[in-house]
Coordinates of C-alpha atoms and ligand atoms in Angstrom, one line a residue:
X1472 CA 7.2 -12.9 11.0
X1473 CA 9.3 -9.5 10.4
X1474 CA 13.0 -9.5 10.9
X1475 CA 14.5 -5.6 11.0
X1476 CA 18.1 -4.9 9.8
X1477 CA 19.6 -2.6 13.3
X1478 CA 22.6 -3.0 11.6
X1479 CA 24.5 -4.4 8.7
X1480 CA 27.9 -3.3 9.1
X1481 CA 31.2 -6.2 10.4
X1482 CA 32.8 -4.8 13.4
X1483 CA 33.7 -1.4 13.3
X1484 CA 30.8 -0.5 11.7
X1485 CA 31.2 1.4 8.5
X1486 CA 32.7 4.3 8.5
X1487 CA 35.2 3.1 11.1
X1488 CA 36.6 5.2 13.4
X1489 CA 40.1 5.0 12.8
X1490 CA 39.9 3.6 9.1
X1491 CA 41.2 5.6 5.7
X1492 CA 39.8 2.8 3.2
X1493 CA 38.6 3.9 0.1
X1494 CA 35.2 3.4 1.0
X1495 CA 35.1 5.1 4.3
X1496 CA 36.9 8.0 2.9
X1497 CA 34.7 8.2 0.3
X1498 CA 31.7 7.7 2.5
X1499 CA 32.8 10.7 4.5
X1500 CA 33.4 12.9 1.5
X1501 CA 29.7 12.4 1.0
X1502 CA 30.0 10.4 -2.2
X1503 CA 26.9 8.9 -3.9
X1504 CA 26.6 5.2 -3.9
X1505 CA 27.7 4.8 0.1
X1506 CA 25.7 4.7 2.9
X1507 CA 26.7 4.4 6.8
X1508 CA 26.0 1.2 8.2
X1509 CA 26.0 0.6 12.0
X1510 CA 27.2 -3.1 13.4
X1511 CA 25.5 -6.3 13.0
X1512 CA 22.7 -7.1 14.6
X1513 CA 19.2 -8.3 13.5
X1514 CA 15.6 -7.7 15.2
X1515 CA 12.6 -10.6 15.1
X1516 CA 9.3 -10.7 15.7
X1517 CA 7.0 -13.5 15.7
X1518 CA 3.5 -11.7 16.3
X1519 CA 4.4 -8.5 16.5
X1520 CA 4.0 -7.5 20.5
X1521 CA 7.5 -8.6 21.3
X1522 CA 10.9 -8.7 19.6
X1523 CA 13.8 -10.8 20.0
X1524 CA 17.4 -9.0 18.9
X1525 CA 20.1 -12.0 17.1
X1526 CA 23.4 -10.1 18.4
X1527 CA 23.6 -7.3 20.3
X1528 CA 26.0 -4.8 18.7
X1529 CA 28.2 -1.8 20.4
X1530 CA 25.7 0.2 18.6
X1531 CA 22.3 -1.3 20.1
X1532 CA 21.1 2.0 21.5
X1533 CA 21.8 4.0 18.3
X1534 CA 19.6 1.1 16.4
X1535 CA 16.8 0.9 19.1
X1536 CA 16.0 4.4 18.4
X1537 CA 15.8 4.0 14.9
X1538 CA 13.2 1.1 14.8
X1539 CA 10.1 2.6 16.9
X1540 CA 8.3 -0.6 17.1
X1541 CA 11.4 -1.4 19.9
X1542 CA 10.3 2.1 21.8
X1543 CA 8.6 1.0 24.9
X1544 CA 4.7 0.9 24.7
X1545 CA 2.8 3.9 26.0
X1546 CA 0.4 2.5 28.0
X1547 CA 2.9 0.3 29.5
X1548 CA 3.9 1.8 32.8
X1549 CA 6.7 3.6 33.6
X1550 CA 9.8 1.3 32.4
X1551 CA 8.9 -1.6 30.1
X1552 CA 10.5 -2.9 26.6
X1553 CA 9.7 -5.1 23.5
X1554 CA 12.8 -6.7 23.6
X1555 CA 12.6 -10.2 25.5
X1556 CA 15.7 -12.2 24.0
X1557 CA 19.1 -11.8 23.1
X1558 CA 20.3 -14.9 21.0
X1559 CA 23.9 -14.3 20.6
X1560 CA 25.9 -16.2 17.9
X1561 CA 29.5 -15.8 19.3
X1562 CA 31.1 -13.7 21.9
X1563 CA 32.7 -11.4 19.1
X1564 CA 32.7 -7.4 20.8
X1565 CA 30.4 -6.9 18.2
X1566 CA 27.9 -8.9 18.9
X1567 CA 28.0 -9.3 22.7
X1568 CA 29.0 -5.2 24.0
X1569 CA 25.7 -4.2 23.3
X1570 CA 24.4 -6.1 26.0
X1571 CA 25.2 -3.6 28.1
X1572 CA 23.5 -1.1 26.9
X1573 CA 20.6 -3.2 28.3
X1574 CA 21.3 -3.0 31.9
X1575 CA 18.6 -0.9 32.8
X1576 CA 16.2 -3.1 34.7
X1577 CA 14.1 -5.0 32.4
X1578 CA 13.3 -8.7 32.3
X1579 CA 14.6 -10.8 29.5
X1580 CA 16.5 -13.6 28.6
X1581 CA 20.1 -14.0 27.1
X1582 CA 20.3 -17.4 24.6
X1583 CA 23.9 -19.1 23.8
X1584 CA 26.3 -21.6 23.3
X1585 CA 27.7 -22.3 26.9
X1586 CA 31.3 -21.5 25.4
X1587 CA 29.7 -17.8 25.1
X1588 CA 27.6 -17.9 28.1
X1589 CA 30.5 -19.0 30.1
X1590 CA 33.0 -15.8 28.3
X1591 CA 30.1 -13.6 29.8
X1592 CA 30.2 -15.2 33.4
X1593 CA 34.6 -14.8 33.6
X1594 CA 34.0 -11.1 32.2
X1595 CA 32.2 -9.4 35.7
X1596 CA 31.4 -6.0 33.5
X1597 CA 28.6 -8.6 32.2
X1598 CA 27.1 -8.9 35.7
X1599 CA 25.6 -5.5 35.6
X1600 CA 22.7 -7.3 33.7
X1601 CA 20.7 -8.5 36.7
X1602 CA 20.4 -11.7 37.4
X1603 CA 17.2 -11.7 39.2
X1604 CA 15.7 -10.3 35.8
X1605 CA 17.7 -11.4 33.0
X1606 CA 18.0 -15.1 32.6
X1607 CA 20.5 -16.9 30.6
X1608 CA 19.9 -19.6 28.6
X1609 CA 22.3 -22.5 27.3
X1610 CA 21.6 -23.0 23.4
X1611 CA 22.2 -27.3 22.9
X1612 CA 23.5 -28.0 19.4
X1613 CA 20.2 -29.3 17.0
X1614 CA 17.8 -29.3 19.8
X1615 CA 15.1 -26.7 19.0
X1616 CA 13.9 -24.6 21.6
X1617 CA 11.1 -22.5 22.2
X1618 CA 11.5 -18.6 22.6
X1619 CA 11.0 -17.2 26.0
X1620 CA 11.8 -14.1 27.5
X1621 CA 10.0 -11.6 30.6
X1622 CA 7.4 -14.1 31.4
X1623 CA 6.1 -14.6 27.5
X1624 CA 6.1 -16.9 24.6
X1625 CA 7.6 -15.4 21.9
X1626 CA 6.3 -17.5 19.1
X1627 CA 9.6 -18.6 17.7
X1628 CA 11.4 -21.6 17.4
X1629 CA 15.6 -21.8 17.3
X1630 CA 17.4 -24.2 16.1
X1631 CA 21.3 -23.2 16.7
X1632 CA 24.2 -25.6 14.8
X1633 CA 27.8 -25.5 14.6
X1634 CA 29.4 -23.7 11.5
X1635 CA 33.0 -23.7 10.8
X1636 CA 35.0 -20.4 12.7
X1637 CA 37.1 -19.0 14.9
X1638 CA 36.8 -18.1 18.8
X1639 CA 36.5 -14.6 18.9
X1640 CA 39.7 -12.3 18.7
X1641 CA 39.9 -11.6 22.2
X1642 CA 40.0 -15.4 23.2
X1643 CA 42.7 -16.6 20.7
X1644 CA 45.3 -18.7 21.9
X1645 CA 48.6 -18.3 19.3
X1646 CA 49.8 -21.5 21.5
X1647 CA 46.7 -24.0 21.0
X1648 CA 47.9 -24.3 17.3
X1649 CA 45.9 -23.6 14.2
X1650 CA 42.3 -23.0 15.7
X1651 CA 43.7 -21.0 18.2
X1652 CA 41.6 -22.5 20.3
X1653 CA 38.6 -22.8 18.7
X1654 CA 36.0 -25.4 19.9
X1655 CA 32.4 -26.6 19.1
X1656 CA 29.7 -23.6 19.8
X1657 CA 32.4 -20.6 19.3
X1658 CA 30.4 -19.5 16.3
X1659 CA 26.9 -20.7 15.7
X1660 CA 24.6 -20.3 13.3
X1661 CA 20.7 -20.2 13.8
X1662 CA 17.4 -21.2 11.9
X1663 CA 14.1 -19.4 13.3
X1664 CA 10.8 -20.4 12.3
X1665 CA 7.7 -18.5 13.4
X1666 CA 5.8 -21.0 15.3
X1667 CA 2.5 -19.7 13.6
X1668 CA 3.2 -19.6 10.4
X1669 CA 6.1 -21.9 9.9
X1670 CA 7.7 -19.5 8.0
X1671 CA 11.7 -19.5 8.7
X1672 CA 15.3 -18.5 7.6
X1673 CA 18.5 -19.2 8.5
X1674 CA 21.2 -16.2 9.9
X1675 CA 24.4 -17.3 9.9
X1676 CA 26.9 -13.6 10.4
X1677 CA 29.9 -15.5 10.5
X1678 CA 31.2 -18.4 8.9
X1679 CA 34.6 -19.4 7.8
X1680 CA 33.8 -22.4 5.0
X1681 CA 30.6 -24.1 3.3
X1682 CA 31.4 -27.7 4.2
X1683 CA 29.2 -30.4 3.1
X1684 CA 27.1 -30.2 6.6
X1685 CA 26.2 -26.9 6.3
X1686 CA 25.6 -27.2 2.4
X1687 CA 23.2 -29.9 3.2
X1688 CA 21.2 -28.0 5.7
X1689 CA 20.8 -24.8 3.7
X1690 CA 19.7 -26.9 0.5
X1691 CA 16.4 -25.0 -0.8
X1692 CA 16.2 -22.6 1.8
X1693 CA 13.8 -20.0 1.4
X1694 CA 15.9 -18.0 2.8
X1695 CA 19.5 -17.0 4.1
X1696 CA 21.3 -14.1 5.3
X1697 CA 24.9 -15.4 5.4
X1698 CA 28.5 -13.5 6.4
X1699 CA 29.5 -10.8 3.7
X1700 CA 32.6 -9.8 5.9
X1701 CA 34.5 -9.5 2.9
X1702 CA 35.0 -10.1 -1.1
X1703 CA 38.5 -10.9 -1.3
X1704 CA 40.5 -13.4 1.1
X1705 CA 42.9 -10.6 1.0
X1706 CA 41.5 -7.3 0.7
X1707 CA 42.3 -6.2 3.9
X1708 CA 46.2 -6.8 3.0
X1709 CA 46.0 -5.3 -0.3
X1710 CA 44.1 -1.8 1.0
X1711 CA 47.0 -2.0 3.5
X1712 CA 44.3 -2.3 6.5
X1713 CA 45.8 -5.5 8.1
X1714 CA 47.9 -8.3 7.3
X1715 CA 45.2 -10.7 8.1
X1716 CA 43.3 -13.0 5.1
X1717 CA 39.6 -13.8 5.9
X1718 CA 40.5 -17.1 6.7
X1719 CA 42.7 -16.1 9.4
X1720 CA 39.5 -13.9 10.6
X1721 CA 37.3 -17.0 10.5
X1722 CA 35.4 -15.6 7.5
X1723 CA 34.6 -16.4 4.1
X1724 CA 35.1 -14.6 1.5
X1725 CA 32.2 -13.7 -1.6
X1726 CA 34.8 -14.2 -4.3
X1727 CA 36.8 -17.3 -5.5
X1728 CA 36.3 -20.9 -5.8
X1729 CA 36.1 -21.3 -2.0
X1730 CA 33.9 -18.3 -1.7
X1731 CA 30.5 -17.9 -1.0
X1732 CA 28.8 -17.1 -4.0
X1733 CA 30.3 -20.2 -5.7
X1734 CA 29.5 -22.3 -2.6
X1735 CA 25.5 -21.5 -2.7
X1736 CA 25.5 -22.1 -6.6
X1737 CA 23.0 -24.8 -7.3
X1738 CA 22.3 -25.3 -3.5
X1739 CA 18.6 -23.7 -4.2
X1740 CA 18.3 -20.8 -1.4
X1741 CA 15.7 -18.9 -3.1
X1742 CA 16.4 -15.5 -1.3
X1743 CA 20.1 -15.0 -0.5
X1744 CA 21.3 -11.6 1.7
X1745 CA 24.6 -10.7 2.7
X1746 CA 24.8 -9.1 6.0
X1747 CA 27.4 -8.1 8.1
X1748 CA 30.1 -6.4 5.6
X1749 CA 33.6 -4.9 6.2
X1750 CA 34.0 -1.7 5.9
X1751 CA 36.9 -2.8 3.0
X1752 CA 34.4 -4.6 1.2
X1753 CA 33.7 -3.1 -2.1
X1754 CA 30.3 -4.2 -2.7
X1755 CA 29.4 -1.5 -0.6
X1756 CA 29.7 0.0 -3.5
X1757 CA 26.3 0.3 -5.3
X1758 CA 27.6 1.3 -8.7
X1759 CA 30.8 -1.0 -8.7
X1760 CA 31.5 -4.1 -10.6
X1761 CA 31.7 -6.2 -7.7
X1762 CA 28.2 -5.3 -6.6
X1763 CA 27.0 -6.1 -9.9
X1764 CA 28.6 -9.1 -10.0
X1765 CA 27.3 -10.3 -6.4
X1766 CA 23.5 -9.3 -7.8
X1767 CA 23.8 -10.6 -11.0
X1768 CA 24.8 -13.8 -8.7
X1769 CA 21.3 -13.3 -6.9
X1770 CA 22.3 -12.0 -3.7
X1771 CA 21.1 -9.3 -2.0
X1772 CA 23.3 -7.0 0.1
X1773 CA 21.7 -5.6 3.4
X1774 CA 21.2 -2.2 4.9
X1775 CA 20.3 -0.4 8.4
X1776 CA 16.2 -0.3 8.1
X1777 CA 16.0 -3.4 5.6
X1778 CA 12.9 -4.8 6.5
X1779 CA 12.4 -8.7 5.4
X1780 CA 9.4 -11.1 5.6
X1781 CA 10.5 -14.3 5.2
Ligands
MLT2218 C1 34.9 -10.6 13.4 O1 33.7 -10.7 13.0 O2 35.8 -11.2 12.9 C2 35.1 -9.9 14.7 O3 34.0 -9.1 15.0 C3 36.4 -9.1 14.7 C4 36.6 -8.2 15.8 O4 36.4 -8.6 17.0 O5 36.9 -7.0 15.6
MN2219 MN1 32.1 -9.6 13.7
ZN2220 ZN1 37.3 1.4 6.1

């Protein structure tokens, strides 16, 4: 099994369009220790032939063409593609618009809570995916399933469970109280395990608290590549960015006694990776304290191109 990084940026990606951070400034200015990081998004592949993307970001066609083993093969025919599943672990924009960007023509399948499936089915934009060609696929909570997608096997297993969030921004309702509306299969999180070599890991890009269910399930982990939206519960307030804490954003934050580094201490995970990081997170910084800290801590922080073999 080989998972690829496509991208390894929160939404907005980093630099963001419209964002004066520190960081993105100083990623602009060209300064050393920053690199660009598109939006999250992860490609897998079992046995090498065909690949399945977890999340398909705004930036999917920008992180295709980066990866050559997702060009399409030569001998192939005229239109064909590696891809054959999407496995989507919310409906956040940045993990569902790149869908589009695959409306081409090509057989594959889309997999999902039905909460998500069912945001793609009121949103008709989504209907330019065929549905004579691309299937779509409701994900049951703890029932493995078997990998399909354009008439293959894909070799992987999914496992998709629960973990504690928020529905995504566009979908919150200020009058359904404190969740905002949030219900059972909003956010997901997934374990894939080649069906070959039972290797497997666990990708989890957004999550809002450790509790003692998802504690237990992650206990000695090989390995993990968990939500590294942010450092501070309130570094987007204090960088003036927006007066939203993590927790209001459904995220955890690295840092405190909540956090996550604190919350994977002593659970075992022998490889640890943060992916999908704010562009106000200041571990992006490779010679800053907090990156130190965060490595000295045993976690990795991902990249665009990181290649992993779990
Ligand atoms: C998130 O991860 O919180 C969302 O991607 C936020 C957003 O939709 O911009
Ligand atoms: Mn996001
Ligand atoms: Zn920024």
């Amino acid at each position: 099994m080989l998972i690829k990084v496509l991208g390894s940026a929160a939404g907005g990606g980093f630099p963001q369009v419209n964002c004066n951070c520190s960081n993105c400034a100083d990623l602009r200015q060209g300064r050393p220790g920053l690199r660009a990081r598109t939006q999250s998004s992860l490609a897998v592949t079992g046995e090498g032939a065909t690949w399945v993307l977890l999340n398909a970001s705004p930036d999917l066609r920008q992180q295709v063409g980066a990866v050559p083993e997702l060009a399409p093969r030569a001998q192939a025919g005229a239109r064909m593609s590696p891809i054959k599943a999407v496995v989507l672990t919310n409906g956040d924009v940045d993990h569902v618009a790149g869908l589009l960007s695959l409306r081409e023509g090509f057989a594959f399948t889309i997999y999902a809570t039905e909460r998500v499936l069912q945001t793609l089915a009121h949103d008709r934009i989504f209907d330019v995916l065929d549905a004579r060609l691309v299937e779509r696929v409701p994900l049951a909570i703890g029932k493995p399933v078997e990998l399909t997608g354009g008439g293959a096997r894909l070799g992987l297993t999914l496992e998709a469970f629960p973990v504690p969030g928020k529905v995504a921004l566009y979908l919150e309702d200020p009058k359904a109280g404190p969740g905002l509306g949030t219900r059972e299969g909003d956010t997901i999180g997934l374990r894939v395990t080649d069906a070959a070599s039972g290797a497997a890991f666990f990708y989890i890009p957004g999550c809002a608290a450790v509790d003692t269910a998802l504690a237990d399930r992650l206990r000695d982990a090989s390995l993990v590549l968990f939500d590294g939206t942010l450092y501070s519960d309130e570094e987007m307030i204090a960088q003036g960015l927006s007066s939203k804490t993590g927790r209001r954003m459904g995220h955890i934050s690295m840092s405190g006694p909540e956090g996550s580094l604190a919350a994977f201490d002593g659970l075992g995970v022998k490889r640890r990776i943060f992916v999908h990081l704010n562009n106000s997170n200041p571990v992006l910084r490779e010679d800053g304290p907090e990156r130190r800290q965060v490595e000295a801590a045993g976690w990795e922080i991902a990249f665009d191109g990181m290649e992993i073999r779990p």
